[in-house]
């Protein structure tokens, strides 16, 4: 339906963003067993439980479309950063929660990005320039996150050319936000302004390798933000190989799950 009725993309993207905390919860554990209730507690009774396969399938389909991919990726990134803000390194439990937020966030992002790359390759088969432009537009999701207004446990993310009705509302992990979210929003606004005078066509060129590299860098930035606010985590992260866990969650677990368990790219 998403491919036959493209106007559904922003609505489905809004749905994915609104339930990003429950989607992340559904990705925890092994299949539908040993879910991480401690790190991802329900914010309300009878939370949306998509099941592990349901969460993978939903993210996989959302990732196929440029609009829904961008909306859910922005919501996921903000949720992960807010999770880090909500779990300062004041206890072993908080540190474990921060690790889980980074790896589950990487897994969700891996599914979304792998799906986007596959669909771009299928849609623009034999048209490398158009494929690159499509991925370039998908790489611009940061502009959505940079325009977000956060507070009271939610983020209001504006869609391009948005009216009030076009705002995407996504949950955050805490009612108040800290340095990780605020730094991301301020930094990305500045970076967007710096790049605003570049040729838009040149900006759009992005190969799948560059697209994935950007995903890795985004996760690295999130980890660095946590370490900067909590310097003592650096030694813990090194000892427990956090960096490898984060990379593997994105490049291996998330992307691999989309390859084996996600939806195949849509064929016209």
XYZ file of C-alpha atoms in Angstrom:
268
model
C 0.000 0.000 0.000
C 2.842 2.390 0.802
C 4.252 2.077 -2.705
C 0.883 2.264 -4.434
C -0.329 5.183 -2.298
C 2.732 7.337 -1.612
C 0.637 9.838 0.352
C 0.590 7.299 3.188
C 4.310 7.839 3.803
C 4.062 10.769 6.193
C 1.189 9.170 8.140
C 3.038 5.874 8.522
C 6.184 7.788 9.413
C 4.255 9.642 12.126
C 2.985 6.336 13.483
C 6.481 4.874 13.588
C 7.843 7.981 15.307
C 5.033 8.049 17.877
C 5.748 4.469 18.911
C 9.525 4.496 18.578
C 9.991 3.610 22.253
C 7.732 0.560 21.919
C 9.385 -0.417 18.644
C 12.786 -0.315 20.341
C 11.411 -2.438 23.181
C 10.174 -4.992 20.640
C 13.703 -5.248 19.223
C 15.183 -6.202 22.608
C 15.681 -9.750 23.831
C 15.848 -12.878 21.704
C 12.847 -13.069 19.436
C 9.915 -12.438 21.757
C 11.750 -13.676 24.868
C 13.629 -11.896 27.700
C 12.518 -8.412 26.735
C 14.391 -5.559 28.421
C 11.672 -4.101 30.641
C 14.215 -2.334 32.841
C 15.881 -0.312 30.112
C 12.703 0.218 28.084
C 9.842 0.482 30.616
C 6.323 1.066 29.324
C 5.199 4.692 29.533
C 1.545 3.698 29.643
C -0.617 0.645 30.251
C -1.010 -1.881 27.430
C 1.948 -0.621 25.434
C 2.061 -1.280 21.705
C 3.742 -4.662 21.405
C 4.520 -5.314 17.771
C 6.509 -8.433 18.541
C 10.070 -8.821 17.335
C 9.190 -9.788 13.759
C 6.486 -7.132 13.583
C 8.924 -4.396 14.601
C 11.473 -5.540 12.015
C 8.847 -5.706 9.270
C 7.422 -2.283 10.136
C 10.824 -0.566 10.197
C 11.790 -2.374 7.005
C 8.764 -1.035 5.126
C 9.158 2.470 6.564
C 12.795 2.455 5.476
C 11.852 1.844 1.854
C 10.262 5.286 1.473
C 12.313 8.505 1.597
C 9.753 10.399 3.677
C 8.948 7.734 6.269
C 12.628 6.772 6.512
C 13.581 10.357 7.328
C 10.823 10.900 9.881
C 11.446 7.677 11.822
C 15.236 8.043 11.675
C 14.984 11.539 13.183
C 12.652 10.248 15.897
C 14.954 7.299 16.625
C 18.036 9.478 16.897
C 16.358 11.954 19.245
C 14.967 9.116 21.363
C 18.411 7.520 21.693
C 20.002 10.837 22.674
C 17.264 11.548 25.207
C 17.819 8.041 26.613
C 21.477 8.897 27.161
C 20.486 12.142 28.859
C 18.076 10.227 31.113
C 20.768 7.742 32.182
C 23.839 9.602 33.440
C 26.664 7.419 34.683
C 25.565 7.595 38.319
C 24.928 3.867 38.668
C 25.765 0.573 37.002
C 22.121 0.230 35.934
C 22.170 3.604 34.184
C 25.389 2.749 32.367
C 23.924 -0.554 31.204
C 20.800 1.271 30.020
C 22.931 3.724 28.016
C 24.708 0.815 26.337
C 21.356 -0.788 25.488
C 20.022 2.482 24.091
C 23.013 2.818 21.756
C 22.890 -0.769 20.528
C 19.112 -1.020 20.112
C 19.131 2.404 18.445
C 21.881 1.146 16.143
C 19.847 -1.949 15.346
C 16.754 0.079 14.438
C 18.843 2.444 12.347
C 20.513 -0.503 10.614
C 17.131 -1.882 9.552
C 15.956 1.509 8.294
C 19.150 2.326 6.388
C 19.622 -1.122 4.870
C 16.036 -1.032 3.644
C 16.543 2.448 2.161
C 19.690 1.387 0.299
C 18.025 -1.745 -1.071
C 14.938 0.129 -2.234
C 16.967 2.883 -3.899
C 18.939 0.214 -5.762
C 15.720 -1.469 -6.912
C 13.812 1.693 -7.795
C 16.667 3.271 -9.738
C 18.161 0.100 -11.166
C 20.807 1.036 -13.723
C 20.532 4.750 -12.853
C 23.401 5.338 -10.460
C 22.988 9.113 -10.386
C 19.300 8.931 -9.418
C 20.069 6.258 -6.830
C 22.723 8.481 -5.277
C 20.387 11.469 -5.263
C 17.724 9.419 -3.517
C 20.172 8.358 -0.803
C 21.389 11.938 -0.549
C 17.867 13.120 0.197
C 17.535 10.362 2.804
C 20.771 11.535 4.404
C 19.137 14.911 5.024
C 16.932 13.574 7.839
C 19.142 15.538 10.256
C 17.380 18.709 9.136
C 14.143 17.312 10.538
C 15.773 16.550 13.887
C 17.450 19.947 13.963
C 14.063 21.640 13.625
C 12.529 19.708 16.520
C 11.074 21.404 19.570
C 11.585 19.254 22.659
C 10.173 19.275 26.163
C 7.690 17.555 28.424
C 8.866 14.130 27.338
C 8.139 14.607 23.630
C 9.742 15.988 20.495
C 7.706 17.859 17.899
C 9.462 17.329 14.572
C 8.369 19.483 11.605
C 8.023 17.961 8.173
C 9.314 20.068 5.239
C 6.970 22.979 4.534
C 5.035 21.951 7.591
C 1.907 23.341 9.086
C 0.805 22.387 12.585
C -0.839 19.303 11.092
C 2.476 18.216 9.589
C 4.286 18.009 12.917
C 5.547 14.600 13.960
C 5.230 13.922 17.681
C 7.712 11.420 19.094
C 8.395 10.287 22.667
C 11.576 11.069 24.537
C 13.019 8.992 27.340
C 12.715 11.763 29.945
C 10.558 14.817 30.603
C 13.571 17.116 30.514
C 16.400 17.006 28.001
C 20.089 17.422 28.603
C 23.258 18.151 26.687
C 23.059 15.270 24.201
C 19.745 16.388 22.673
C 20.460 20.118 22.916
C 23.930 19.752 21.418
C 22.583 17.690 18.521
C 19.858 20.197 17.694
C 22.142 23.227 17.933
C 25.031 21.551 16.098
C 22.910 20.312 13.231
C 21.235 23.703 12.764
C 24.653 25.305 12.523
C 25.889 22.631 10.138
C 22.800 23.065 7.991
C 23.414 26.796 7.713
C 27.037 26.206 6.786
C 25.999 23.955 3.923
C 23.072 26.037 2.716
C 25.058 27.804 0.001
C 26.311 24.611 -1.624
C 24.911 23.387 -4.920
C 21.812 21.274 -4.044
C 22.593 18.796 -6.821
C 26.094 18.331 -5.441
C 24.667 17.912 -1.924
C 22.421 15.102 -3.166
C 25.217 12.856 -4.377
C 25.708 10.105 -1.824
C 26.723 6.512 -2.534
C 25.543 3.620 -0.383
C 29.023 3.402 1.149
C 28.885 7.065 2.148
C 25.320 6.600 3.363
C 26.365 3.800 5.708
C 29.451 5.708 6.796
C 27.195 8.564 7.817
C 25.119 6.154 9.888
C 28.215 4.931 11.710
C 29.317 8.517 12.350
C 25.902 9.447 13.768
C 26.096 6.579 16.254
C 29.682 7.521 17.081
C 28.577 11.090 17.759
C 25.899 9.810 20.155
C 28.450 7.673 22.021
C 30.904 10.576 22.165
C 28.188 12.855 23.555
C 27.591 10.390 26.394
C 31.289 10.074 27.153
C 31.735 13.847 27.147
C 28.996 14.218 29.748
C 30.216 11.157 31.664
C 34.024 10.899 31.260
C 34.214 7.871 33.552
C 32.322 5.841 30.938
C 35.255 5.989 28.540
C 37.254 3.355 30.413
C 34.172 1.190 30.928
C 33.281 1.413 27.262
C 36.791 0.507 26.195
C 36.938 -2.463 28.550
C 33.565 -3.799 27.471
C 34.109 -2.971 23.777
C 31.136 -0.649 23.478
C 32.364 0.732 20.168
C 32.346 -2.752 18.605
C 28.903 -3.472 20.065
C 27.506 -0.254 18.572
C 29.012 -0.846 15.131
C 27.859 -4.454 15.096
C 24.315 -3.468 16.074
C 24.120 -1.153 13.055
C 26.179 -2.883 10.376
C 25.531 -6.451 11.487
C 22.428 -7.056 13.568
C 20.135 -4.372 12.161
C 21.202 -4.614 8.536
C 21.419 -8.409 8.697
C 17.943 -8.712 10.194
C 16.541 -6.560 7.431
C 18.305 -8.722 4.858
C 17.008 -11.997 6.268
C 13.817 -11.042 8.080
C 12.742 -7.673 6.677
C 10.581 -6.996 3.666
C 12.202 -7.292 0.250
C 12.386 -4.057 -1.730
C 9.215 -3.262 -3.617
C 9.285 -4.011 -7.344
C 7.209 -2.002 -9.742
